[in-house]
Amino acid sequence: MDNISSRLSDLRELMRREHLAAFIFPSTDPHQGEYIPDHWKGREFISGFNGSAGTAVVTMTSAALWTDSRYFLAAEEVLSNTEFQLMKLKIEGTPTIAQWIGQQLRERDVEGGSSTEVGIDGMVNSTASVRELIASLRHEGGLTLRTNLDPLAQIWKSRPPIPLNPVELFPMEYAGEETASKLARIRQALRQQHADGMLMASLDDIAWTLNLRGTDVHCNPVFVSYLLISSQSATLYINKEKLTPQVSAYLEENHIAVDDYDHVKQGLKDYFEYNILLDPDEVSYTLYKTVSREVVEAESPVKRMKTVKNAVEQDGFRRAMLRDGIAMVKFLKWLDEADVSRETEISIDRRLTALRAQQPLYRDISFDTIAGYGEHAAIIHYEATPQTDIPLKPEGLLLLDSGAQYLDGTTDITRTIALGPLTDYQRHVYTLVLKGHIQVEMAKFPAGISGTQLDVLAKRAIWREGLHYLHGTGHGVGTYLNVHEGPHQIRMEWKPAPLVAGMTVTDEPGVYLPGRFGVRIENTLLIVPYQTTEFGQFLQFEPLTLCPIDKRPIVVEELTSEERQWLDDYHRLVYKRLAPYFDGSELAWLKKACAPL
């Protein structure tokens, strides 16, 4: 790709002038977001790879990109005509970034000198990640790290600006708690940590705290800003052009001062209280080093506050999932009756998005739809483009992972759909994935355990067949916020964040066979009380997602009686909740789709 070659050439010229042996481009922005504004997409700019996770590294003579299993196939395709080498995370033999840089510098003379200095932009790398990198580079022969250079400011000639989209109020009828109450709870949590204040950098935390929303990040209703809280005051650092008179008045009523976004460094320098809490996973290294007061290092208390939904938020999720289910049923009925050979991955995505857009309170999609047919379904985070878009056929499996942003909730659902005849092995794999999905949904567990302790339920059946998947089984979902919300998760890697009542979490096991097909089945769940015994409180899952699971691929004999009962009960719930909104042929379709096994 000529553009990538030209960009690498410009970068290396800058590296030569700055005496840098390598430069590292993460996928993050100054707020450590998973999805980020175009202004900070430096890794995509330099490598061409546009997946949501990955790190690009460039030396004077080589380049490499690290990403996870969701993107292996997509990254191979994108990088094939560049000098970037794909590094597969969590695969045996894959070197770490520091190991690779050390190896490259040992094997080749560094053009222009023998520099051992590696560069990153300290504003877009978290404090924790920079510390880890410093230690790793030191271990690789004494390499050092420079953090005060943003090469994109010089080599990205048409760099998009930081967004200036207006901020809007998030009404109390959907938020369920006033900003003053949230700030009081945050200050109480800070006192428990013996901290006088904190810097909030995470955009969804800021939006949740202030009951404000925006459109600065694709699919995520957040706005670029910082929030500095002390024991007596709070300051929002934001481009003031983004504030409408209504929002400005609201901030003043809530005693939130406003200052320019670029003044956050000065705000930290001027911070006058004894100490300040900084989350090293959230606050950038550059901002961390700006602080002259005593630092209390701890996880931001806001993360866990916002994951526990209040009663208003829980009811909002139920309403949003109901409307989303209506759109999904309309879509699935249409797909069943359509001449699928006249449809493509992109055309069905557009059809589903249009049906969602007809629903009240719809604002946007919650992530780019994954509509993968046939072998494309084996690409875990596949997104069809005009170049990759393929027509459907009346056979095989279609994997459809999609979601929407409604004012009262965020949705995330995956259904794998039979478009016609299937092989016995396709049906077998589909049934294995369904068994894992059901086992998670049936779980009863003590309050406070980690999602890691539930992950085996999703994988037990597929592991018996020598199958596996490397992505997480479940993640939290925001209230008209980011579709991925933590810190709680269900995944194989140890995640100590406890599961407590009021949290949302997805259940989405899968199996992906490259070049053949893929299966994933996903519901969004609410954690609710189950019972209290002498051993404490136990919890269970309430399915929020209301949409039939395709029964046609199921090998019924491979389900246990308990699993069959769960599926029948789930479909009975779906029909009961959705039937009042349909009549005629749509109601008949829904009744058949929800009929007992």
Coordinates of C-alpha atoms in Angstrom, one line a residue:
M1 CA 0.0 0.0 0.0
D2 CA 1.7 3.2 -1.2
N3 CA 0.1 5.4 1.5
I4 CA 1.5 3.2 4.2
S5 CA 5.0 3.1 2.7
S6 CA 4.9 6.9 2.4
R7 CA 3.8 7.3 6.0
L8 CA 6.5 4.9 7.2
S9 CA 9.1 6.9 5.3
D10 CA 7.9 10.2 6.9
L11 CA 7.9 8.6 10.3
R12 CA 11.4 7.2 9.9
E13 CA 12.7 10.5 8.8
L14 CA 11.3 12.1 12.0
M15 CA 12.7 9.2 14.0
R16 CA 16.1 9.8 12.5
R17 CA 16.0 13.5 13.5
E18 CA 14.9 12.6 17.0
H19 CA 17.4 9.8 17.4
L20 CA 14.7 7.1 18.1
A21 CA 15.3 3.5 17.4
A22 CA 11.6 2.6 17.4
F23 CA 8.1 4.2 17.9
I24 CA 5.0 2.5 19.4
F25 CA 1.5 3.4 18.4
P26 CA -1.3 2.0 20.6
S27 CA -5.0 1.9 19.9
T28 CA -5.9 4.3 22.7
D29 CA -6.5 8.0 23.1
P30 CA -5.8 10.3 26.1
H31 CA -8.9 8.8 27.7
Q32 CA -8.0 5.1 27.3
G33 CA -11.1 4.4 25.3
E34 CA -11.8 1.3 23.3
Y35 CA -13.4 3.2 20.6
I36 CA -11.8 6.6 19.9
P37 CA -12.3 9.7 17.8
D38 CA -10.5 9.8 14.4
H39 CA -8.1 12.4 15.7
W40 CA -6.2 9.8 17.8
K41 CA -6.3 6.8 15.4
G42 CA -2.6 6.9 14.9
R43 CA -2.2 3.1 14.8
E44 CA -4.7 2.9 12.0
F45 CA -3.0 5.8 10.2
I46 CA 0.5 4.2 10.3
S47 CA -0.5 0.6 9.6
G48 CA -3.9 0.6 7.8
F49 CA -5.4 -1.8 10.3
N50 CA -8.7 -0.5 11.7
G51 CA -9.6 -3.1 14.3
S52 CA -10.5 -1.8 17.7
A53 CA -7.5 -3.5 19.4
G54 CA -3.9 -3.6 18.3
T55 CA -0.5 -2.0 18.7
A56 CA 1.8 -1.0 15.8
V57 CA 5.6 -0.7 16.3
V58 CA 8.0 0.7 13.7
T59 CA 11.8 0.6 13.7
M60 CA 14.1 2.1 11.1
T61 CA 14.1 -1.2 9.2
S62 CA 11.0 -3.2 10.2
A63 CA 7.4 -2.9 11.4
A64 CA 5.0 -5.2 13.2
L65 CA 1.4 -5.1 14.6
W66 CA 0.1 -7.0 17.6
T67 CA -3.6 -7.9 17.9
D68 CA -5.8 -10.5 19.4
S69 CA -7.7 -13.5 18.0
R70 CA -10.8 -11.5 17.0
Y71 CA -8.7 -9.8 14.3
F72 CA -6.2 -12.4 13.1
L73 CA -7.8 -13.1 9.7
A74 CA -8.8 -9.4 9.1
A75 CA -5.3 -8.2 10.1
E76 CA -3.6 -10.7 7.8
E77 CA -5.6 -9.4 4.9
V78 CA -5.0 -5.7 5.6
L79 CA -1.3 -6.1 6.3
S80 CA -0.6 -8.4 3.4
N81 CA 0.7 -5.7 1.1
T82 CA 2.6 -3.7 3.7
E83 CA 5.9 -4.3 5.5
F84 CA 4.0 -4.9 8.7
Q85 CA 4.4 -8.4 10.2
L86 CA 1.4 -9.7 12.2
M87 CA 2.0 -10.7 15.8
K88 CA -0.7 -12.9 17.2
L89 CA -1.4 -12.2 20.9
K90 CA -1.8 -15.2 23.2
I91 CA -0.3 -17.6 20.6
E92 CA 2.8 -19.5 21.7
G93 CA 5.9 -18.1 20.2
T94 CA 4.7 -14.6 19.7
P95 CA 7.2 -12.2 21.2
T96 CA 6.2 -9.2 23.4
I97 CA 6.6 -5.8 22.0
A98 CA 9.8 -5.2 24.1
Q99 CA 11.2 -8.6 23.1
W100 CA 10.6 -7.9 19.4
I101 CA 12.2 -4.4 19.5
G102 CA 15.2 -5.8 21.4
Q103 CA 15.6 -8.6 18.8
Q104 CA 15.3 -6.2 15.9
L105 CA 17.9 -3.8 17.4
R106 CA 20.3 -6.6 18.2
E107 CA 20.0 -8.2 14.7
R108 CA 20.3 -5.1 12.6
D109 CA 22.3 -1.9 12.8
V110 CA 20.0 1.0 13.4
E111 CA 20.2 3.3 10.4
G112 CA 21.5 6.7 11.4
G113 CA 23.2 5.6 14.6
S114 CA 23.1 3.2 17.5
S115 CA 20.2 4.7 19.4
T116 CA 18.5 2.6 22.1
E117 CA 15.7 5.0 22.7
V118 CA 12.1 4.0 22.0
G119 CA 9.3 6.6 21.6
I120 CA 5.7 6.7 22.5
D121 CA 3.2 9.6 23.0
G122 CA 2.7 9.8 26.8
M123 CA -0.6 11.5 26.4
V124 CA -2.3 8.5 24.8
N125 CA -0.7 5.8 26.9
S126 CA -1.9 5.0 30.4
T127 CA 0.4 5.3 33.4
A128 CA 0.3 1.5 34.0
S129 CA 1.1 0.6 30.5
V130 CA 4.1 3.0 30.3
R131 CA 5.5 1.6 33.6
E132 CA 5.2 -1.9 32.3
L133 CA 6.8 -1.0 29.0
I134 CA 9.7 0.9 30.8
A135 CA 10.5 -2.3 32.8
S136 CA 10.2 -4.6 29.8
L137 CA 12.5 -2.4 27.6
R138 CA 15.1 -2.1 30.4
H139 CA 15.1 -5.9 30.5
E140 CA 15.8 -6.1 26.8
G141 CA 19.3 -4.8 27.0
G142 CA 18.8 -1.4 28.6
L143 CA 16.4 0.2 26.1
T144 CA 15.0 3.5 27.3
L145 CA 11.6 5.1 26.7
R146 CA 10.8 8.6 25.6
T147 CA 7.3 9.8 26.2
N148 CA 7.1 13.5 25.1
L149 CA 6.8 13.2 21.3
D150 CA 3.6 12.9 19.2
P151 CA 4.9 12.3 15.6
L152 CA 1.4 12.4 14.2
A153 CA 1.4 16.2 14.8
Q154 CA 4.1 16.4 12.2
I155 CA 3.5 13.6 9.7
W156 CA -0.3 13.3 9.6
K157 CA -1.0 16.2 7.2
S158 CA -4.8 15.8 7.0
R159 CA -5.3 14.8 10.7
P160 CA -8.9 15.1 11.7
P161 CA -9.6 17.6 14.4
I162 CA -10.8 16.8 17.9
P163 CA -14.6 16.6 17.6
L164 CA -16.7 19.7 18.4
N165 CA -20.1 18.0 18.5
P166 CA -22.6 19.5 21.0
V167 CA -23.2 17.9 24.4
E168 CA -26.8 17.1 25.5
L169 CA -28.6 16.5 28.7
F170 CA -29.4 12.9 29.7
P171 CA -32.9 13.2 31.3
M172 CA -33.5 12.0 34.9
E173 CA -36.4 9.8 33.6
Y174 CA -33.6 7.6 32.1
A175 CA -30.7 8.3 34.5
G176 CA -32.5 7.6 37.7
E177 CA -30.0 9.6 39.9
E178 CA -29.1 13.2 40.1
T179 CA -25.6 14.4 39.4
A180 CA -25.4 15.9 42.9
S181 CA -26.1 12.5 44.4
K182 CA -23.5 10.8 42.2
L183 CA -20.8 13.4 43.1
A184 CA -21.7 12.9 46.8
R185 CA -21.2 9.2 46.4
I186 CA -17.9 9.7 44.6
R187 CA -16.6 12.0 47.3
Q188 CA -17.6 9.5 49.9
A189 CA -15.8 6.7 48.1
L190 CA -12.7 9.0 47.8
R191 CA -12.8 9.6 51.6
Q192 CA -12.8 5.9 52.1
Q193 CA -9.6 5.8 50.0
H194 CA -8.2 8.7 52.0
A195 CA -8.2 10.8 48.9
D196 CA -9.3 14.5 48.6
G197 CA -10.1 14.4 44.9
M198 CA -9.6 12.7 41.7
L199 CA -9.0 13.2 37.9
M200 CA -11.6 11.4 35.8
A201 CA -10.4 10.7 32.3
S202 CA -12.7 7.9 31.1
L203 CA -15.3 9.5 28.8
D204 CA -18.2 7.1 29.8
D205 CA -17.5 7.7 33.5
I206 CA -17.7 11.5 32.9
A207 CA -20.9 11.2 30.9
W208 CA -22.5 8.9 33.6
T209 CA -21.4 11.2 36.5
L210 CA -22.7 14.4 34.9
N211 CA -25.8 12.9 33.3
L212 CA -24.7 14.2 29.9
R213 CA -24.2 12.5 26.6
G214 CA -22.5 13.4 23.3
T215 CA -21.6 12.1 19.8
D216 CA -17.8 12.5 19.7
V217 CA -17.1 8.8 19.4
H218 CA -18.6 6.5 16.8
C219 CA -21.4 4.4 18.4
N220 CA -20.6 5.6 21.9
P221 CA -22.6 8.6 23.2
V222 CA -19.7 10.4 25.0
F223 CA -17.9 13.6 24.6
V224 CA -14.2 14.5 24.9
S225 CA -13.4 16.0 28.2
Y226 CA -11.8 15.6 31.7
L227 CA -13.5 16.0 35.1
L228 CA -11.4 17.1 38.0
I229 CA -13.1 16.6 41.4
S230 CA -11.9 18.0 44.7
S231 CA -13.5 17.8 48.1
Q232 CA -15.5 21.0 47.5
S233 CA -15.5 21.6 43.7
A234 CA -15.5 20.1 40.3
T235 CA -14.2 21.3 37.0
L236 CA -15.1 20.0 33.5
Y237 CA -12.3 20.5 31.0
I238 CA -13.9 20.7 27.6
N239 CA -14.0 22.8 24.4
K240 CA -16.6 25.3 25.4
E241 CA -18.0 25.5 21.9
K242 CA -19.6 22.1 22.6
L243 CA -21.8 23.5 25.4
T244 CA -25.3 24.7 24.6
P245 CA -26.8 27.4 26.8
Q246 CA -29.0 24.7 28.3
V247 CA -26.0 22.5 29.2
S248 CA -24.0 25.5 30.5
A249 CA -26.9 26.4 32.8
Y250 CA -27.2 22.8 34.0
L251 CA -23.5 22.7 34.8
E252 CA -23.7 26.0 36.7
E253 CA -26.8 24.7 38.7
N254 CA -24.7 21.7 39.7
H255 CA -21.7 23.8 40.7
I256 CA -19.5 22.4 37.9
A257 CA -16.9 24.9 36.7
V258 CA -15.9 24.8 33.1
D259 CA -12.4 25.3 31.6
D260 CA -10.7 24.7 28.2
Y261 CA -9.9 21.1 27.4
D262 CA -6.2 21.9 26.8
H263 CA -6.0 23.5 30.3
V264 CA -6.2 20.2 32.2
K265 CA -2.4 20.0 32.7
Q266 CA -2.5 23.5 34.3
G267 CA -5.5 22.4 36.4
L268 CA -3.5 19.5 37.8
K269 CA -0.6 21.8 38.5
D270 CA -2.9 24.2 40.3
Y271 CA -4.7 21.5 42.3
F272 CA -4.4 22.6 45.9
E273 CA -5.6 19.8 48.1
Y274 CA -3.2 17.4 49.9
N275 CA -3.6 14.4 47.6
I276 CA -5.4 13.2 44.5
L277 CA -6.6 9.8 43.4
L278 CA -5.4 8.7 39.9
D279 CA -6.3 5.5 38.3
P280 CA -3.1 4.3 36.6
D281 CA -5.1 2.3 34.0
E282 CA -7.2 5.4 33.1
V283 CA -4.9 8.5 33.5
S284 CA -2.2 9.0 30.8
Y285 CA 1.4 9.0 31.8
T286 CA 1.9 12.6 30.8
L287 CA -0.9 13.8 33.0
Y288 CA 0.2 11.6 35.9
K289 CA 3.7 13.1 35.7
T290 CA 2.2 16.6 35.8
V291 CA 0.8 16.2 39.3
S292 CA 2.9 17.6 42.1
R293 CA 0.7 16.5 45.0
E294 CA 0.7 13.2 46.8
V295 CA -1.0 10.6 44.5
V296 CA -3.3 7.9 45.8
E297 CA -3.1 5.1 43.2
A298 CA -6.4 3.2 42.9
E299 CA -9.1 2.1 40.5
S300 CA -11.6 4.9 39.9
P301 CA -14.6 4.3 42.1
V302 CA -16.9 5.5 39.3
K303 CA -16.2 2.3 37.2
R304 CA -18.0 0.0 39.6
M305 CA -20.7 2.6 40.6
K306 CA -21.9 2.9 37.0
T307 CA -21.9 -0.8 36.3
V308 CA -24.6 -1.4 39.0
K309 CA -27.8 -0.2 37.4
N310 CA -30.5 1.5 39.6
A311 CA -34.1 0.6 39.3
V312 CA -34.8 3.2 36.6
E313 CA -31.9 2.1 34.5
Q314 CA -32.9 -1.6 34.8
D315 CA -36.4 -0.7 33.7
G316 CA -34.9 1.3 30.8
F317 CA -32.9 -1.7 29.7
R318 CA -36.1 -3.9 29.7
R319 CA -37.9 -1.4 27.5
A320 CA -35.0 -0.9 25.2
M321 CA -34.6 -4.7 24.8
L322 CA -38.3 -5.0 24.1
R323 CA -38.1 -2.5 21.2
D324 CA -34.9 -4.1 20.0
G325 CA -36.6 -7.5 20.0
I326 CA -39.5 -6.1 17.9
A327 CA -37.0 -4.9 15.3
M328 CA -35.2 -8.2 15.4
V329 CA -38.3 -10.2 14.9
K330 CA -39.4 -8.1 12.0
F331 CA -35.9 -8.6 10.5
L332 CA -35.8 -12.3 11.0
K333 CA -39.2 -12.8 9.5
W334 CA -38.3 -10.8 6.5
L335 CA -35.0 -12.7 6.1
D336 CA -36.9 -16.1 6.4
E337 CA -39.1 -15.1 3.5
A338 CA -36.6 -13.2 1.4
D339 CA -34.8 -14.5 -1.7
V340 CA -31.4 -14.4 0.2
S341 CA -29.5 -14.9 -3.0
R342 CA -30.4 -11.2 -3.8
E343 CA -29.0 -10.0 -0.5
T344 CA -25.5 -9.4 0.7
E345 CA -23.9 -8.9 4.1
I346 CA -24.1 -5.1 3.8
S347 CA -27.7 -5.1 2.5
I348 CA -29.0 -7.1 5.5
D349 CA -27.1 -4.8 7.9
R350 CA -28.9 -1.8 6.3
R351 CA -32.2 -3.6 6.5
L352 CA -31.8 -4.3 10.3
T353 CA -30.5 -0.8 11.1
A354 CA -33.5 0.7 9.3
L355 CA -35.9 -1.4 11.3
R356 CA -34.2 -0.4 14.5
A357 CA -34.4 3.2 13.5
Q358 CA -38.2 3.0 13.4
Q359 CA -38.3 2.2 17.1
P360 CA -39.0 5.0 19.6
L361 CA -36.0 6.5 21.4
Y362 CA -33.5 5.0 18.8
R363 CA -30.3 7.1 18.5
D364 CA -27.7 5.0 16.8
I365 CA -26.2 1.6 16.4
S366 CA -24.1 0.6 19.5
F367 CA -21.2 -0.9 17.4
D368 CA -20.6 -1.7 13.7
T369 CA -22.7 -4.7 12.8
I370 CA -20.9 -8.0 12.3
A371 CA -22.8 -9.7 9.5
G372 CA -20.6 -12.7 8.4
Y373 CA -21.9 -15.3 6.0
G374 CA -20.1 -18.6 5.5
E375 CA -16.4 -18.4 6.1
H376 CA -16.7 -14.7 7.0
A377 CA -18.5 -15.8 10.2
A378 CA -15.2 -17.4 11.3
I379 CA -13.6 -13.9 11.4
I380 CA -14.6 -13.0 14.9
H381 CA -14.9 -9.2 14.4
Y382 CA -15.6 -9.2 10.7
E383 CA -17.1 -6.0 9.3
A384 CA -18.2 -6.2 5.7
T385 CA -16.8 -3.5 3.3
P386 CA -17.7 -2.9 -0.3
Q387 CA -14.5 -4.9 -1.1
T388 CA -15.3 -7.9 1.1
D389 CA -19.2 -7.9 0.8
I390 CA -20.5 -11.2 -0.5
P391 CA -24.0 -12.4 -1.5
L392 CA -25.8 -14.8 0.7
K393 CA -26.9 -18.2 -0.4
P394 CA -29.9 -20.3 0.7
E395 CA -27.6 -22.6 2.6
G396 CA -25.2 -22.5 5.5
L397 CA -25.0 -20.2 8.5
L398 CA -25.2 -16.4 8.9
L399 CA -23.6 -14.9 12.0
L400 CA -25.3 -11.6 12.9
D401 CA -23.9 -9.6 15.9
S402 CA -25.5 -6.2 16.3
G403 CA -26.9 -3.6 18.7
A404 CA -28.5 -0.2 19.1
Q405 CA -28.3 2.8 21.3
Y406 CA -31.7 3.8 22.7
L407 CA -32.1 6.7 25.1
D408 CA -33.1 4.3 27.8
G409 CA -30.6 1.5 27.2
T410 CA -27.9 -0.1 25.0
T411 CA -28.4 -3.4 23.3
D412 CA -26.1 -6.2 22.1
I413 CA -27.3 -9.4 20.5
T414 CA -25.9 -12.2 18.4
R415 CA -27.9 -14.8 16.5
T416 CA -26.5 -17.4 14.1
I417 CA -29.1 -18.1 11.5
A418 CA -29.6 -21.1 9.2
L419 CA -30.2 -19.8 5.7
G420 CA -30.9 -23.3 4.3
P421 CA -29.4 -26.8 4.5
L422 CA -26.6 -27.4 6.9
T423 CA -24.0 -30.1 7.3
D424 CA -24.2 -32.4 10.3
Y425 CA -21.0 -30.8 11.7
Q426 CA -22.4 -27.3 11.4
R427 CA -25.5 -28.4 13.4
H428 CA -23.3 -30.2 16.0
V429 CA -21.1 -27.1 16.5
Y430 CA -24.1 -24.8 16.7
T431 CA -25.6 -27.1 19.4
L432 CA -22.3 -27.1 21.4
V433 CA -22.3 -23.3 21.4
L434 CA -26.0 -23.2 22.4
K435 CA -25.3 -25.6 25.3
G436 CA -22.5 -23.3 26.6
H437 CA -24.8 -20.3 26.3
I438 CA -27.6 -22.0 28.2
Q439 CA -25.3 -23.2 30.9
V440 CA -24.2 -19.7 31.7
E441 CA -27.8 -18.4 31.7
M442 CA -28.8 -21.2 34.1
A443 CA -26.0 -20.4 36.6
K444 CA -26.7 -19.7 40.2
F445 CA -23.7 -18.3 42.1
P446 CA -22.6 -16.5 45.3
A447 CA -22.6 -12.7 45.2
G448 CA -19.1 -11.3 44.7
I449 CA -17.5 -14.1 42.7
S450 CA -15.6 -13.1 39.5
G451 CA -16.9 -13.8 36.1
T452 CA -13.8 -15.9 35.5
Q453 CA -15.3 -18.5 37.7
L454 CA -18.3 -18.9 35.4
D455 CA -16.4 -19.0 32.1
V456 CA -15.9 -22.8 32.1
L457 CA -19.7 -23.2 32.0
A458 CA -19.7 -21.7 28.5
K459 CA -16.7 -23.8 27.3
R460 CA -17.2 -27.2 28.9
A461 CA -19.1 -28.7 26.0
I462 CA -16.8 -27.3 23.3
W463 CA -13.7 -28.2 25.2
R464 CA -14.8 -31.9 25.3
E465 CA -14.7 -31.7 21.4
G466 CA -11.2 -30.1 21.3
L467 CA -12.8 -26.7 20.3
H468 CA -12.1 -23.3 21.9
Y469 CA -12.5 -19.6 21.5
L470 CA -10.2 -16.9 22.8
H471 CA -12.5 -13.9 23.1
G472 CA -14.3 -13.1 26.3
T473 CA -17.6 -14.8 27.1
G474 CA -19.3 -11.7 28.5
H475 CA -18.9 -8.0 29.2
G476 CA -20.9 -5.3 30.9
V477 CA -23.2 -3.0 28.9
G478 CA -23.7 0.7 29.6
T479 CA -27.0 2.7 30.1
Y480 CA -27.1 4.5 26.8
L481 CA -23.3 4.4 27.0
N482 CA -20.5 2.2 25.8
V483 CA -21.6 -1.3 24.7
H484 CA -18.5 -2.6 26.4
E485 CA -18.4 -1.7 30.1
G486 CA -16.2 -3.0 32.9
P487 CA -14.3 -3.9 34.9
H488 CA -16.5 -7.0 35.4
Q489 CA -16.3 -9.6 32.7
I490 CA -16.9 -13.3 32.0
R491 CA -13.7 -14.6 30.5
M492 CA -10.9 -17.2 30.9
E493 CA -8.3 -14.7 32.1
W494 CA -8.5 -13.8 35.7
K495 CA -10.7 -10.7 36.2
P496 CA -11.1 -10.0 40.0
A497 CA -14.0 -7.5 39.6
P498 CA -17.0 -9.1 41.5
L499 CA -20.4 -9.8 40.0
V500 CA -23.1 -8.1 42.0
A501 CA -26.9 -7.7 41.6
G502 CA -27.8 -4.9 39.2
M503 CA -25.0 -5.4 36.8
T504 CA -25.6 -6.1 33.1
V505 CA -23.4 -8.7 31.3
T506 CA -23.5 -10.5 28.0
D507 CA -23.4 -14.3 27.4
E508 CA -21.7 -14.9 24.1
P509 CA -19.8 -18.2 23.6
G510 CA -18.7 -19.1 20.1
V511 CA -16.7 -21.4 17.8
Y512 CA -14.9 -20.2 14.7
L513 CA -13.4 -22.5 12.1
P514 CA -11.3 -20.5 9.6
G515 CA -12.3 -20.9 6.0
R516 CA -15.4 -22.8 7.0
F517 CA -18.0 -21.2 9.3
G518 CA -18.5 -19.6 12.7
V519 CA -21.2 -19.7 15.4
R520 CA -21.9 -17.3 18.2
I521 CA -25.1 -16.9 20.3
E522 CA -25.5 -13.9 22.6
N523 CA -28.0 -12.4 25.0
T524 CA -27.6 -9.5 27.3
L525 CA -28.4 -10.4 31.0
L526 CA -29.1 -8.6 34.2
I527 CA -27.7 -10.0 37.5
V528 CA -30.6 -10.3 40.0
P529 CA -31.0 -11.9 43.5
Y530 CA -31.7 -15.7 43.6
Q531 CA -31.9 -16.6 47.3
T532 CA -30.2 -16.0 50.6
T533 CA -29.0 -18.9 52.7
E534 CA -26.7 -19.4 55.7
F535 CA -23.9 -19.2 53.1
G536 CA -24.9 -15.7 52.0
Q537 CA -26.7 -14.2 49.0
F538 CA -26.9 -16.1 45.7
L539 CA -27.5 -14.5 42.4
Q540 CA -28.8 -15.5 39.0
F541 CA -29.3 -14.1 35.5
E542 CA -32.4 -12.5 34.0
P543 CA -32.3 -12.5 30.2
L544 CA -32.9 -8.9 29.0
T545 CA -32.6 -9.8 25.3
L546 CA -36.0 -10.8 23.8
C547 CA -35.5 -12.6 20.5
P548 CA -35.9 -16.2 19.3
I549 CA -32.9 -18.4 19.1
D550 CA -32.9 -20.3 15.8
K551 CA -34.0 -23.8 16.5
R552 CA -33.4 -25.2 13.0
P553 CA -29.7 -26.0 13.5
I554 CA -30.2 -27.7 16.9
V555 CA -29.4 -31.3 17.3
V556 CA -32.1 -31.8 20.0
E557 CA -30.7 -35.1 21.2
E558 CA -27.5 -33.4 22.2
L559 CA -29.3 -31.1 24.7
T560 CA -29.9 -32.3 28.2
S561 CA -33.5 -32.2 29.5
E562 CA -32.6 -29.2 31.6
E563 CA -31.2 -27.3 28.6
R564 CA -34.3 -28.1 26.5
Q565 CA -36.5 -26.8 29.4
W566 CA -34.5 -23.6 29.6
L567 CA -34.8 -23.0 25.9
D568 CA -38.6 -23.6 25.9
D569 CA -38.9 -21.3 29.0
Y570 CA -36.9 -18.6 27.3
H571 CA -39.0 -18.8 24.2
R572 CA -42.2 -18.7 26.2
L573 CA -40.9 -15.5 27.8
V574 CA -40.0 -14.0 24.4
Y575 CA -43.4 -14.8 23.0
K576 CA -45.2 -13.4 26.1
R577 CA -43.4 -10.1 26.0
L578 CA -43.4 -9.5 22.2
A579 CA -46.7 -11.0 21.1
P580 CA -48.8 -8.0 22.1
Y581 CA -46.9 -5.9 19.5
F582 CA -47.6 -8.1 16.5
D583 CA -50.5 -9.5 14.6
G584 CA -51.2 -11.4 11.4
S585 CA -48.3 -13.1 9.7
E586 CA -45.7 -11.5 12.0
L587 CA -47.5 -13.0 15.1
A588 CA -47.7 -16.3 13.4
W589 CA -44.0 -16.3 12.6
L590 CA -43.2 -15.4 16.2
K591 CA -45.4 -18.1 17.5
K592 CA -43.6 -20.7 15.4
A593 CA -40.2 -19.4 16.2
C594 CA -41.0 -19.6 19.9
A595 CA -42.7 -23.0 19.8
P596 CA -41.4 -25.6 22.3
L597 CA -38.7 -28.0 21.0

